[in-house]
GROMACS .gro file of C-alpha atoms in nm:
model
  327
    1UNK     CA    1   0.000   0.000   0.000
    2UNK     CA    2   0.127   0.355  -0.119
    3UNK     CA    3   0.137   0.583   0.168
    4UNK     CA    4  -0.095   0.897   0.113
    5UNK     CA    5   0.025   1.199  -0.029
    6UNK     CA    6  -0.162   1.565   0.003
    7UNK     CA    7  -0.254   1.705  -0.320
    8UNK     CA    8  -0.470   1.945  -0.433
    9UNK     CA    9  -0.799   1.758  -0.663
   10UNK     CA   10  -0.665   1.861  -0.932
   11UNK     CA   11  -0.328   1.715  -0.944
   12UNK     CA   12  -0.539   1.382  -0.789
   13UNK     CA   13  -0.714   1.400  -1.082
   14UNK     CA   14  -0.408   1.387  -1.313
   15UNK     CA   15  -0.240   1.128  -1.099
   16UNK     CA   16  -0.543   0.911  -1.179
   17UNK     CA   17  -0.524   0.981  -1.525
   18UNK     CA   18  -0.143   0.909  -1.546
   19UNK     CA   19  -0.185   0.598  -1.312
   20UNK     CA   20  -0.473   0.445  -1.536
   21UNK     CA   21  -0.296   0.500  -1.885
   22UNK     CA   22   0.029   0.371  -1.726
   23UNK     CA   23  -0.112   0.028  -1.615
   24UNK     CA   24  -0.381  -0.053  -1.953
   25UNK     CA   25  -0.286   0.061  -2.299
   26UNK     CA   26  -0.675   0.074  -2.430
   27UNK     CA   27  -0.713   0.447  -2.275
   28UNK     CA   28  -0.723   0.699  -2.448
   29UNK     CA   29  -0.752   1.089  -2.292
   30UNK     CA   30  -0.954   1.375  -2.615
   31UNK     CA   31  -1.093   1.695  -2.580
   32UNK     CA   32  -1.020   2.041  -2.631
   33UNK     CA   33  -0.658   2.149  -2.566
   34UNK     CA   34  -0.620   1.828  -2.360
   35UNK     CA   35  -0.240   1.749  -2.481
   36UNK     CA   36   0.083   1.957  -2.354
   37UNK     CA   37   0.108   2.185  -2.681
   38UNK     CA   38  -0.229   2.340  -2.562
   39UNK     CA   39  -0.139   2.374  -2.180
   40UNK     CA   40  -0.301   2.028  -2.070
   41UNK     CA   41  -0.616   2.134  -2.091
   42UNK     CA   42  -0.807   2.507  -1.941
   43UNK     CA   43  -0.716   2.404  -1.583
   44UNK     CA   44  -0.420   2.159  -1.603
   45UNK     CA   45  -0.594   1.862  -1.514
   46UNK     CA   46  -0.389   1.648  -1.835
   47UNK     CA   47  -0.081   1.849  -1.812
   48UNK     CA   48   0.209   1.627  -1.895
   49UNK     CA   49   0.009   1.315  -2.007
   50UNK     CA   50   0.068   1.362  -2.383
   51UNK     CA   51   0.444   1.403  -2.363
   52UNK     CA   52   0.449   1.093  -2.148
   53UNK     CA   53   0.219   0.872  -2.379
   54UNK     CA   54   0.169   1.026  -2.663
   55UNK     CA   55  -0.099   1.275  -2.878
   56UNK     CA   56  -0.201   0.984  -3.041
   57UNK     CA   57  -0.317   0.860  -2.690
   58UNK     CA   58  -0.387   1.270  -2.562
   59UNK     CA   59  -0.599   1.405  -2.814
   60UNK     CA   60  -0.646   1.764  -2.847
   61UNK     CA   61  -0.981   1.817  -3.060
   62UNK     CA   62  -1.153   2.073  -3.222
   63UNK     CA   63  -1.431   2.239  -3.054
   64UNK     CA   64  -1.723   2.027  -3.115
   65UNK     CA   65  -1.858   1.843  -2.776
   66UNK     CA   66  -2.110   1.626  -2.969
   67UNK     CA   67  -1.737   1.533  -3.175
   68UNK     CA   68  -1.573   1.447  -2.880
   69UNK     CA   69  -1.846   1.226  -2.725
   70UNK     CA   70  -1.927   1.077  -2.994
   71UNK     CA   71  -1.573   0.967  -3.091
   72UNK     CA   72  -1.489   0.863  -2.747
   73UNK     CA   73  -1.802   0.614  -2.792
   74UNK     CA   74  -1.736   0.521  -3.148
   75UNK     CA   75  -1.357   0.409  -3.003
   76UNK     CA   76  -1.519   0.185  -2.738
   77UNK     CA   77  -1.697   0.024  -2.947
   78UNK     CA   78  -1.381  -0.127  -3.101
   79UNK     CA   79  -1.240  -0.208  -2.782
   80UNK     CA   80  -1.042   0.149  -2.639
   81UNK     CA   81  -1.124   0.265  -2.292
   82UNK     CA   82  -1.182   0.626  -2.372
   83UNK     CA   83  -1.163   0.907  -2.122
   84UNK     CA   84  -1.338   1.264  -2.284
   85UNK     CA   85  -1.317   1.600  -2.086
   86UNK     CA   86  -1.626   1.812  -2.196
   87UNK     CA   87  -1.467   2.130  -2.045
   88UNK     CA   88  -1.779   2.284  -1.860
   89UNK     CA   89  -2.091   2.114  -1.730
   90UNK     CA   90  -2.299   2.338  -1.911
   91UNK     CA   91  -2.158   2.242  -2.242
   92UNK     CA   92  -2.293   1.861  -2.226
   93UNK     CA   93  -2.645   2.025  -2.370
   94UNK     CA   94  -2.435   2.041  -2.692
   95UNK     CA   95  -2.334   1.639  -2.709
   96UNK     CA   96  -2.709   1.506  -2.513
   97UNK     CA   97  -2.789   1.294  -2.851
   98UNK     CA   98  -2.447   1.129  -2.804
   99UNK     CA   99  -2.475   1.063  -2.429
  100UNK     CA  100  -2.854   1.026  -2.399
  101UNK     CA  101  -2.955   0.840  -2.701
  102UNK     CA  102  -2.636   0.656  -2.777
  103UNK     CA  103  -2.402   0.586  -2.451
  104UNK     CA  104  -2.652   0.544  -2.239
  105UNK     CA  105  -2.877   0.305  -2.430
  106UNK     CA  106  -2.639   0.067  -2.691
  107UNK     CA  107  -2.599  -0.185  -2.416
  108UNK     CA  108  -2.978  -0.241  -2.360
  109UNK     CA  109  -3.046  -0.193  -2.755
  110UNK     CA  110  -2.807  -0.480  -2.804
  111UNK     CA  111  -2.947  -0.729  -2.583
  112UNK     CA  112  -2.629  -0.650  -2.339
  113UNK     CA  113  -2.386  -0.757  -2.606
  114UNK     CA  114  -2.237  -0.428  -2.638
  115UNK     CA  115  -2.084  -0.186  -2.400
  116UNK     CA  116  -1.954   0.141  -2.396
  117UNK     CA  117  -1.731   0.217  -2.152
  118UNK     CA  118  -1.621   0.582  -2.182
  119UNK     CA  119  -1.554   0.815  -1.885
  120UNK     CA  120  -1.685   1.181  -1.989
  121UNK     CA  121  -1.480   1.429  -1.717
  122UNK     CA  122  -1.675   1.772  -1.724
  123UNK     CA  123  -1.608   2.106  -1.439
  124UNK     CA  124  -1.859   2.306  -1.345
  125UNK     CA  125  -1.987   2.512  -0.968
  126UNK     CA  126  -2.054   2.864  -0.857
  127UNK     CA  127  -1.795   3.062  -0.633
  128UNK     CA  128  -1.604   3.227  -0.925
  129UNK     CA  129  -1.789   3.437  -1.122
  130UNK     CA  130  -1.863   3.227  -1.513
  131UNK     CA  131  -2.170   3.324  -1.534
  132UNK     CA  132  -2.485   3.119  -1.583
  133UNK     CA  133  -2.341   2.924  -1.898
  134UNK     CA  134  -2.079   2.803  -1.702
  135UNK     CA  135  -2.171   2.717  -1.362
  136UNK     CA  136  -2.492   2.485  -1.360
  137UNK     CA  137  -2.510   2.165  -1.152
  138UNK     CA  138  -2.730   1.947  -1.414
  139UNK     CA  139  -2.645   1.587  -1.264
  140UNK     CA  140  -3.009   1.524  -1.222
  141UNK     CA  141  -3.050   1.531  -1.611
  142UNK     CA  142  -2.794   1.215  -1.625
  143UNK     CA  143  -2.946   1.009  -1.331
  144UNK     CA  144  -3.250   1.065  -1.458
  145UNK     CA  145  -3.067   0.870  -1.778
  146UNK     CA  146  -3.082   0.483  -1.732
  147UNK     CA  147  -2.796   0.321  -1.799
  148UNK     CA  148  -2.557   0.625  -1.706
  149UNK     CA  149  -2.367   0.661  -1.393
  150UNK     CA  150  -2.296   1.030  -1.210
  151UNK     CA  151  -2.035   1.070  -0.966
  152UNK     CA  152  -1.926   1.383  -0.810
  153UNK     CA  153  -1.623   1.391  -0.576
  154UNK     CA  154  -1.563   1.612  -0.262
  155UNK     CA  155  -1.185   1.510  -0.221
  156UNK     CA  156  -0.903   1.484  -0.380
  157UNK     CA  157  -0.916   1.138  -0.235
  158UNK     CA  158  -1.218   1.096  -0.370
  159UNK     CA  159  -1.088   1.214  -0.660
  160UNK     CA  160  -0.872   0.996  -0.738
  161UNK     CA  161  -1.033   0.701  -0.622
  162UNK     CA  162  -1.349   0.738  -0.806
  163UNK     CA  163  -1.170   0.872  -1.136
  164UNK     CA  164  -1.010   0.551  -1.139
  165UNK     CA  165  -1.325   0.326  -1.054
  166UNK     CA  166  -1.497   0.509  -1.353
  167UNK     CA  167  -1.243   0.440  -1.641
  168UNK     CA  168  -1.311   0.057  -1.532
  169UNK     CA  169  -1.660   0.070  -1.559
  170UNK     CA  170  -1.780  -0.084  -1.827
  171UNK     CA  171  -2.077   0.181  -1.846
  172UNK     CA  172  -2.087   0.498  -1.916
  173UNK     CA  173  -2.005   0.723  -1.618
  174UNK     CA  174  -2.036   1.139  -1.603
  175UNK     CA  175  -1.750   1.263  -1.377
  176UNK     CA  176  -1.789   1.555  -1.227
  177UNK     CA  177  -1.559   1.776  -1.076
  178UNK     CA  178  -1.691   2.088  -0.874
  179UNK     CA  179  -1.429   2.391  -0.992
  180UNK     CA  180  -1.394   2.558  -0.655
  181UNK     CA  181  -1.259   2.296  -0.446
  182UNK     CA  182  -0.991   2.189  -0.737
  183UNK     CA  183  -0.745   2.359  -0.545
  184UNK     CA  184  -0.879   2.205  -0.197
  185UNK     CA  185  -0.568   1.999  -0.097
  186UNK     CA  186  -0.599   1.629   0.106
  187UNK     CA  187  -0.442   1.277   0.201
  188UNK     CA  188  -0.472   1.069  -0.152
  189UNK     CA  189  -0.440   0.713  -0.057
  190UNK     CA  190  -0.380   0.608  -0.406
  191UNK     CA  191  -0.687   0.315  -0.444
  192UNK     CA  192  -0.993   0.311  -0.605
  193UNK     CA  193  -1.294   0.361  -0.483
  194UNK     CA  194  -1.667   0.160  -0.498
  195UNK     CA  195  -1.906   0.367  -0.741
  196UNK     CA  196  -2.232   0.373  -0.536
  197UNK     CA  197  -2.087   0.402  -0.208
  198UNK     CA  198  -2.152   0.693   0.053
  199UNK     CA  199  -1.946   0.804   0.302
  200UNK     CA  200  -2.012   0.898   0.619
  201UNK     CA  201  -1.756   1.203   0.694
  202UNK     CA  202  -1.842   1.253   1.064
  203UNK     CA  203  -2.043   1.036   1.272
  204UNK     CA  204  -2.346   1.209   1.478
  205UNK     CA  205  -2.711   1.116   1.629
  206UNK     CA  206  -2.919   1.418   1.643
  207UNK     CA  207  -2.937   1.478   1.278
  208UNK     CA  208  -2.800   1.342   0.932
  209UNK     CA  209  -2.690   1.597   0.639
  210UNK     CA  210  -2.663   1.433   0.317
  211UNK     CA  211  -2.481   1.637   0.059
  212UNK     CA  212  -2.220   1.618  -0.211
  213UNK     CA  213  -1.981   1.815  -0.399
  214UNK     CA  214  -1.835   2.132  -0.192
  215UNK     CA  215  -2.201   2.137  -0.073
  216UNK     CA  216  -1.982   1.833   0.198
  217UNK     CA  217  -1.723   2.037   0.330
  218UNK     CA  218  -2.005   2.370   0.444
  219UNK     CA  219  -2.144   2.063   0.583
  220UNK     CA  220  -1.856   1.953   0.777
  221UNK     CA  221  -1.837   2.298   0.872
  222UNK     CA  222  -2.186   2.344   1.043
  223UNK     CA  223  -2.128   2.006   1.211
  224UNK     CA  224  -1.813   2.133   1.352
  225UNK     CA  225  -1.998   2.437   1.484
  226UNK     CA  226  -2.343   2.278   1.605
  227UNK     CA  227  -2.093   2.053   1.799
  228UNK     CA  228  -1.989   2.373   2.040
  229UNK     CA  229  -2.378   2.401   2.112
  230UNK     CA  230  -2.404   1.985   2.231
  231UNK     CA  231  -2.573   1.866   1.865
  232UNK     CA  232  -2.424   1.597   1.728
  233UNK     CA  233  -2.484   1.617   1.315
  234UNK     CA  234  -2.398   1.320   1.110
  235UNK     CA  235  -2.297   1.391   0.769
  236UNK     CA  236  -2.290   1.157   0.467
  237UNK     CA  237  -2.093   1.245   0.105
  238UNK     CA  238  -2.335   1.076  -0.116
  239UNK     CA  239  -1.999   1.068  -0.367
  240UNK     CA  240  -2.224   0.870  -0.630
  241UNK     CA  241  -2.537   1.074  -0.745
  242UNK     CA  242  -2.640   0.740  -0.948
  243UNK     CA  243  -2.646   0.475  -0.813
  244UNK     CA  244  -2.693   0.635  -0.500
  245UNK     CA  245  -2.617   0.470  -0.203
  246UNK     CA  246  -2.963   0.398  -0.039
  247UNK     CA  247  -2.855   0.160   0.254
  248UNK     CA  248  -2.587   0.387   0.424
  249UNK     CA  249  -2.847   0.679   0.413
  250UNK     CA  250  -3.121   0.536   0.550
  251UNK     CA  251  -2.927   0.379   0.829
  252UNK     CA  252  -2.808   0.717   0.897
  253UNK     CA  253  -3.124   0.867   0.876
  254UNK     CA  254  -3.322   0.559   1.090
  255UNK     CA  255  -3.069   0.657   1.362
  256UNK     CA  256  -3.111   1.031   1.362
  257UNK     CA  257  -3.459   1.074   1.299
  258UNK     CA  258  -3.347   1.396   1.075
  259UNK     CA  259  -3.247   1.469   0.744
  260UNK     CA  260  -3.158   1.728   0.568
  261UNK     CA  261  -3.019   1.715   0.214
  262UNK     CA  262  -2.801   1.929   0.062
  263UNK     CA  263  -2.740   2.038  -0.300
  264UNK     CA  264  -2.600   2.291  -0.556
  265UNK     CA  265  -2.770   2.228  -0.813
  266UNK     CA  266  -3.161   2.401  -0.869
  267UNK     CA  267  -3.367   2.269  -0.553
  268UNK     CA  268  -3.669   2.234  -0.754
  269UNK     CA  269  -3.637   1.872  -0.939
  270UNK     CA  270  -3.303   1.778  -0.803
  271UNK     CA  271  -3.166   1.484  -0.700
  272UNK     CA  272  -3.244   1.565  -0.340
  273UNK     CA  273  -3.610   1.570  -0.397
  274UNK     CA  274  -3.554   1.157  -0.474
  275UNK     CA  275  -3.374   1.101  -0.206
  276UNK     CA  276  -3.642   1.263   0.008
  277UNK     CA  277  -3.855   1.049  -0.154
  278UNK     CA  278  -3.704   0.755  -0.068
  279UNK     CA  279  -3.650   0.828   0.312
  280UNK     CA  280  -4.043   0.933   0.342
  281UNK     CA  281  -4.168   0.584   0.211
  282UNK     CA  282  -3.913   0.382   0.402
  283UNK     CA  283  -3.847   0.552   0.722
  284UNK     CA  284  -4.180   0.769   0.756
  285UNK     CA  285  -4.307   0.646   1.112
  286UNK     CA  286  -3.943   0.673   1.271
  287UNK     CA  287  -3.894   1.060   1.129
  288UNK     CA  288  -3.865   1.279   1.425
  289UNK     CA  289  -3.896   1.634   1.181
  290UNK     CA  290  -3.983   1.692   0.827
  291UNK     CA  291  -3.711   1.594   0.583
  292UNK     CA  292  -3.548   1.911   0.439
  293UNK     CA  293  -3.421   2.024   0.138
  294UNK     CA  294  -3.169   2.277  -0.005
  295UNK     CA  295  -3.081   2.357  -0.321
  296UNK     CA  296  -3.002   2.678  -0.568
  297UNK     CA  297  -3.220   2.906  -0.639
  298UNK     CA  298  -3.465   2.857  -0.940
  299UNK     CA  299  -3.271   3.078  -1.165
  300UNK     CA  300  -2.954   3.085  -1.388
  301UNK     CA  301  -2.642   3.126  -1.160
  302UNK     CA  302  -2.550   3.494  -1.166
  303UNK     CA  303  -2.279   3.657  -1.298
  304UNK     CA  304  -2.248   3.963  -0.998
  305UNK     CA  305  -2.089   3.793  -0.688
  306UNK     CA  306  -2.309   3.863  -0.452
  307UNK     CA  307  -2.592   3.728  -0.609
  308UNK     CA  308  -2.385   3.424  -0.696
  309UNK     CA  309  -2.287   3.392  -0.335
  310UNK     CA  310  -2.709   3.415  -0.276
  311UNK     CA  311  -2.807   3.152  -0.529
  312UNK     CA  312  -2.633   2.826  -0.383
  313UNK     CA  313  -2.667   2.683  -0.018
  314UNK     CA  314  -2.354   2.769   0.181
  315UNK     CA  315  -2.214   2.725   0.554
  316UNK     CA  316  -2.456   2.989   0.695
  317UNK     CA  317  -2.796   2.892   0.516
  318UNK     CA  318  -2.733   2.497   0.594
  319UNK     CA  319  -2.687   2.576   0.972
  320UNK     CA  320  -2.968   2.796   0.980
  321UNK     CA  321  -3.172   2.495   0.826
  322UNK     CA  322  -2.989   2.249   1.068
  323UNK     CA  323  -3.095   2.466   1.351
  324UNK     CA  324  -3.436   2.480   1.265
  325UNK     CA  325  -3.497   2.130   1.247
  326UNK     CA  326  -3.297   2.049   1.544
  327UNK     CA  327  -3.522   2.266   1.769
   0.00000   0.00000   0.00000
């Protein structure tokens, strides 16, 4: 076992890449200005991993997202493992025929005798200003998507460990990586990590927060604090949006009595609203409070900062929601 090493996401994320490539030949990395003559790619993430294998393995493409999907499932069709960055979150909209209608559904229109196991990397979050084109949390649209798995990391443990459970896969799986918290440094154990799996960051009784993305560590943050004032929070990194991990949640939530779930992404039809869902029809007589939900507001994320820093849930609204249903 490799002893852990603090990195920032980022650089976890690369270290997966490199690691992956390294130890099976079939992988191949495209997108746009994803090889070392364009920078490694907007933020970095691929820096270094053409000169080391190759551009005909690092693939910098023209700007076309429906292109790069659909040549990243057109080569694992043929038997490559391929790995596409779709640079924003926002931008998938542009390559939803290839993803919706073709990745996710060739191994059910085949009877199962075909798979197509790409990875499709994409960044997205608010915190920095991109405007509403750039920022949107959409995971909901892909677990809503049978056949596709979603997984969104809140570590650069995570990170890595997922990153490198999704290039196995032999489905299609939608990695997404939340753009503030890239530089968020942490231990990286170097092994990979269950797809579907929660995690349960800090162990409590009084009430369970389920959240994901940096929607974990304002979490962590309000347990911390609620701690002070004798509550004891529990709070569980979903990690996988789909499959979602249903049994650690509701054993959380069956020994709280509370739950509140947390989200970026628009509150209105998210993947909270499931979840809530799901803990109403199984754990309804042991509830001790209405199951809460936050979310962004039902609007495009702004542009002006302080309206950006309004629209998503953050430290102060969750423990003002975690209060109120711990009173």
């Amino acid at each position: 076992m490799t002893d852990p090493v603090k990195m920032t996401m980022i650089d976890a994320i690369n270290r997966a890449l490199h690691d992956a490539m390294e130890e099976n030949g079939r992988i191949l990395l495209l997108g746009e200005d994803v090889a070392d003559p364009e920078d490694g790619g907007v933020f970095g993430a691929t820096r270094g991993l053409s000169t080391r294998f190759g551009e005909d393995r690092v693939k910098s493409t023209p700007i076309s997202e429906q292109a790069i999907v659909g040549a990243a499932i057109g080569a694992s069709l043929v038997g490559y493992c391929p790995v596409a960055e779709v640079m924003l979150m926002n931008f998938m909209t542009v390559a939803m025929d290839m993803l919706v209608n073709h990745a996710a559904k060739l191994r059910f229109m085949s009877g199962g005798q075909t798979s197509v196991p790409i990875t499709v990397r994409t960044m997205t979050g608010s915190g920095l200003s991109l405007g509403g084109q750039h920022s949107d949390f959409v995971e909901a649209w892909f677990a809503h998507t049978a056949g596709m798995k979603v997984v969104i990391p809140s570590s650069a443990n995570d990170a890595y460990g997922l990153l490198r459970s999704a290039i196995d896969d032999e489905d299609p799986v939608i990695f997404v990586e939340t753009l503030p918290i890239y530089w968020a440094q942490g231990d990286v154990s170097f092994e990979r990590i269950p797809i579907g799996r929660a995690r349960v960051c800090r162990e409590g009784s009084d009430l369970t927060i389920i959240a994901y993305g940096q929607m974990v560590p304002h979490s962590l943050t309000v347990a911390a604090e609620l701690a002070k004032q004798g509550k004891s929070v529990e709070v569980v990194d979903l990690r996988t949006v789909s499959p979602w991990d249903r049994d650690t949640v509701l054993a959380s939530v069956a020994k709280t009595g509370r739950a509140l779930i947390v989200h970026e992404a628009v509150k209105e039809y998210g993947v909270g609203a499931e979840i809530a869902s799901v803990i109403g029809e199984a754990l309804f007589g042991q509830l001790k409070a209405p199951i809460q939900r936050l979310g962004g507001a039902y609007c495009p994320v702004p542009f002006s900062k302080p309206l950006e820093q309004a629209f998503a849930p953050n430290a102060d609204s969750i423990g003002a929601a975690a209060t109120a249903l711990l009173s």
